[in-house]
Amino acid sequence: MTVESLDPSSGPQVSVRFAGRGLMVLTLINLLNYLDRYVPSAVLPQLKASGVVATDFQLGFLATGFLVVYMLASPVFGYLGDRRSRTRPIAIGVALWSLATMWSGLSHSYGTLFASRAAVGIGEAAYATIAPALLADYYPPSRRGRIFAIFYMAIPVG
């Protein structure tokens, strides 16, 4: 990774190639983030048929559990991302989120499904809180608008 200073006031910037790869990987993860977030709603008939989720209320509570955990974990990861390495918490969060998603697929009871979806919230909070700051580290202020447009395009696509 080579460092080039494009604007002394914007701090050090990473090489264009490295920044482009970072944008591509983070945008792909962002796409998967939003796809994964809505999987339980998409597979509701299968969840009901399996007996894991008995009612729409339980399904809605899965989303509530995810959002509450996500909301509580986000400030913690924001704090860590501002004071330590940004890449390590993102990697740990994506790993936790991936394992929790796998655990969701293997759940045979509502309790384990609820716990796994809450764990997904922790993993997604780590990623979604820190990734924009990491991209801001990679690009000068003059290019960030376009970069964030690409990154956040994954939301409606996902």
Short mmCIF file of C-alpha atoms in Angstrom, two decimals:
data_model
loop_
_atom_site.label_atom_id
_atom_site.label_comp_id
_atom_site.label_asym_id
_atom_site.label_seq_id
_atom_site.Cartn_x
_atom_site.Cartn_y
_atom_site.Cartn_z
CA MET A 1 0.00 0.00 0.00
CA THR A 2 1.52 3.28 -1.04
CA VAL A 3 0.55 6.50 0.61
CA GLU A 4 0.07 9.66 -1.38
CA SER A 5 -0.91 13.02 0.00
CA LEU A 6 -3.49 14.53 -2.33
CA ASP A 7 -4.40 17.37 -0.02
CA PRO A 8 -2.38 18.08 3.12
CA SER A 9 -5.53 18.96 5.05
CA SER A 10 -7.25 15.67 4.22
CA GLY A 11 -4.57 13.47 5.76
CA PRO A 12 -2.80 10.54 4.11
CA GLN A 13 -4.64 8.69 1.36
CA VAL A 14 -4.09 5.10 0.26
CA SER A 15 -3.20 4.12 -3.28
CA VAL A 16 -5.96 4.38 -5.88
CA ARG A 17 -5.85 0.62 -6.54
CA PHE A 18 -6.13 -0.24 -2.85
CA ALA A 19 -8.93 2.28 -2.32
CA GLY A 20 -10.86 0.88 -5.30
CA ARG A 21 -10.58 -2.65 -3.95
CA GLY A 22 -11.70 -1.43 -0.54
CA LEU A 23 -14.73 0.27 -2.06
CA MET A 24 -15.63 -2.85 -4.04
CA VAL A 25 -15.34 -5.18 -1.04
CA LEU A 26 -17.17 -2.85 1.35
CA THR A 27 -19.97 -2.25 -1.17
CA LEU A 28 -20.38 -5.99 -1.76
CA ILE A 29 -20.55 -6.58 2.00
CA ASN A 30 -23.08 -3.74 2.27
CA LEU A 31 -25.22 -5.44 -0.38
CA LEU A 32 -25.10 -8.72 1.54
CA ASN A 33 -25.85 -6.80 4.73
CA TYR A 34 -29.19 -5.61 3.40
CA LEU A 35 -30.03 -8.90 1.73
CA ASP A 36 -29.42 -10.77 4.98
CA ARG A 37 -31.41 -8.30 7.03
CA TYR A 38 -34.65 -9.21 5.26
CA VAL A 39 -34.20 -12.97 4.84
CA PRO A 40 -36.61 -13.91 7.68
CA SER A 41 -39.42 -11.94 6.03
CA ALA A 42 -38.71 -13.60 2.70
CA VAL A 43 -38.86 -17.10 4.11
CA LEU A 44 -41.82 -16.61 6.46
CA PRO A 45 -43.94 -19.38 4.86
CA GLN A 46 -41.07 -21.85 5.25
CA LEU A 47 -40.46 -20.74 8.86
CA LYS A 48 -44.14 -21.20 9.68
CA ALA A 49 -44.30 -24.58 7.94
CA SER A 50 -41.27 -25.80 9.89
CA GLY A 51 -42.82 -24.72 13.19
CA VAL A 52 -39.88 -22.51 14.14
CA VAL A 53 -42.03 -19.37 13.89
CA ALA A 54 -45.70 -19.82 14.73
CA THR A 55 -47.06 -16.29 14.21
CA ASP A 56 -46.43 -13.06 12.37
CA PHE A 57 -45.91 -11.46 15.78
CA GLN A 58 -42.94 -13.74 16.40
CA LEU A 59 -41.51 -12.86 13.02
CA GLY A 60 -41.90 -9.16 13.77
CA PHE A 61 -40.23 -9.68 17.11
CA LEU A 62 -37.22 -11.19 15.31
CA ALA A 63 -36.82 -7.90 13.47
CA THR A 64 -37.30 -5.93 16.70
CA GLY A 65 -34.66 -8.01 18.48
CA PHE A 66 -32.24 -7.46 15.63
CA LEU A 67 -32.85 -3.69 15.60
CA VAL A 68 -32.56 -3.24 19.36
CA VAL A 69 -29.25 -5.10 19.48
CA TYR A 70 -28.03 -3.23 16.38
CA MET A 71 -29.00 0.09 17.99
CA LEU A 72 -27.18 -0.73 21.25
CA ALA A 73 -24.04 -2.12 19.60
CA SER A 74 -23.57 0.65 17.01
CA PRO A 75 -22.25 3.34 19.41
CA VAL A 76 -19.81 0.84 20.92
CA PHE A 77 -18.35 0.01 17.52
CA GLY A 78 -18.37 3.68 16.53
CA TYR A 79 -16.27 4.43 19.59
CA LEU A 80 -13.87 1.57 18.82
CA GLY A 81 -13.61 2.57 15.16
CA ASP A 82 -12.64 6.11 16.13
CA ARG A 83 -9.96 5.06 18.59
CA ARG A 84 -8.46 1.88 17.16
CA SER A 85 -7.95 0.04 13.91
CA ARG A 86 -11.02 0.27 11.69
CA THR A 87 -10.37 -2.90 9.75
CA ARG A 88 -10.15 -5.29 12.70
CA PRO A 89 -13.64 -4.56 14.16
CA ILE A 90 -15.11 -4.73 10.64
CA ALA A 91 -13.50 -8.14 10.07
CA ILE A 92 -14.64 -9.42 13.46
CA GLY A 93 -18.15 -8.06 12.88
CA VAL A 94 -18.43 -9.64 9.42
CA ALA A 95 -17.18 -12.97 10.81
CA LEU A 96 -19.69 -12.84 13.69
CA TRP A 97 -22.48 -11.83 11.34
CA SER A 98 -21.62 -14.70 8.97
CA LEU A 99 -21.58 -17.26 11.78
CA ALA A 100 -24.83 -15.89 13.19
CA THR A 101 -26.46 -16.09 9.76
CA MET A 102 -25.36 -19.71 9.48
CA TRP A 103 -26.69 -20.34 12.99
CA SER A 104 -30.02 -18.82 11.89
CA GLY A 105 -30.26 -21.34 9.09
CA LEU A 106 -29.58 -24.21 11.48
CA SER A 107 -32.06 -23.06 14.16
CA HIS A 108 -34.74 -25.54 15.13
CA SER A 109 -36.46 -23.40 17.77
CA TYR A 110 -37.67 -19.84 18.03
CA GLY A 111 -35.27 -19.09 20.88
CA THR A 112 -32.17 -20.03 18.91
CA LEU A 113 -33.47 -18.20 15.85
CA PHE A 114 -34.10 -15.08 17.94
CA ALA A 115 -30.62 -15.27 19.53
CA SER A 116 -28.94 -15.78 16.17
CA ARG A 117 -30.76 -12.83 14.59
CA ALA A 118 -29.74 -10.68 17.57
CA ALA A 119 -26.12 -11.76 17.00
CA VAL A 120 -26.52 -10.73 13.35
CA GLY A 121 -27.36 -7.28 14.72
CA ILE A 122 -24.03 -7.13 16.56
CA GLY A 123 -22.08 -8.13 13.48
CA GLU A 124 -23.90 -5.72 11.20
CA ALA A 125 -23.46 -2.89 13.72
CA ALA A 126 -19.70 -3.40 13.63
CA TYR A 127 -19.64 -3.24 9.86
CA ALA A 128 -22.20 -0.54 9.13
CA THR A 129 -20.87 1.85 11.75
CA ILE A 130 -17.22 1.75 10.75
CA ALA A 131 -17.23 1.10 6.98
CA PRO A 132 -18.14 4.69 5.96
CA ALA A 133 -15.33 6.06 8.14
CA LEU A 134 -12.90 3.60 6.56
CA LEU A 135 -13.94 4.77 3.09
CA ALA A 136 -13.47 8.37 4.23
CA ASP A 137 -9.92 7.40 5.20
CA TYR A 138 -9.35 6.00 1.70
CA TYR A 139 -10.59 8.97 -0.35
CA PRO A 140 -10.08 12.73 -0.28
CA PRO A 141 -13.08 14.94 0.56
CA SER A 142 -13.51 15.94 -3.08
CA ARG A 143 -14.31 12.32 -4.09
CA ARG A 144 -16.31 11.12 -1.10
CA GLY A 145 -19.74 12.10 -2.44
CA ARG A 146 -19.38 9.77 -5.42
CA ILE A 147 -17.77 7.05 -3.29
CA PHE A 148 -20.58 7.11 -0.71
CA ALA A 149 -23.17 7.10 -3.52
CA ILE A 150 -21.63 3.86 -4.80
CA PHE A 151 -21.37 2.38 -1.32
CA TYR A 152 -24.94 3.24 -0.31
CA MET A 153 -26.36 2.16 -3.67
CA ALA A 154 -26.23 -1.34 -2.17
CA ILE A 155 -29.15 -0.49 0.13
CA PRO A 156 -31.94 -0.30 -2.47
CA VAL A 157 -30.30 -3.03 -4.57
CA GLY A 158 -30.12 -5.33 -1.55
#
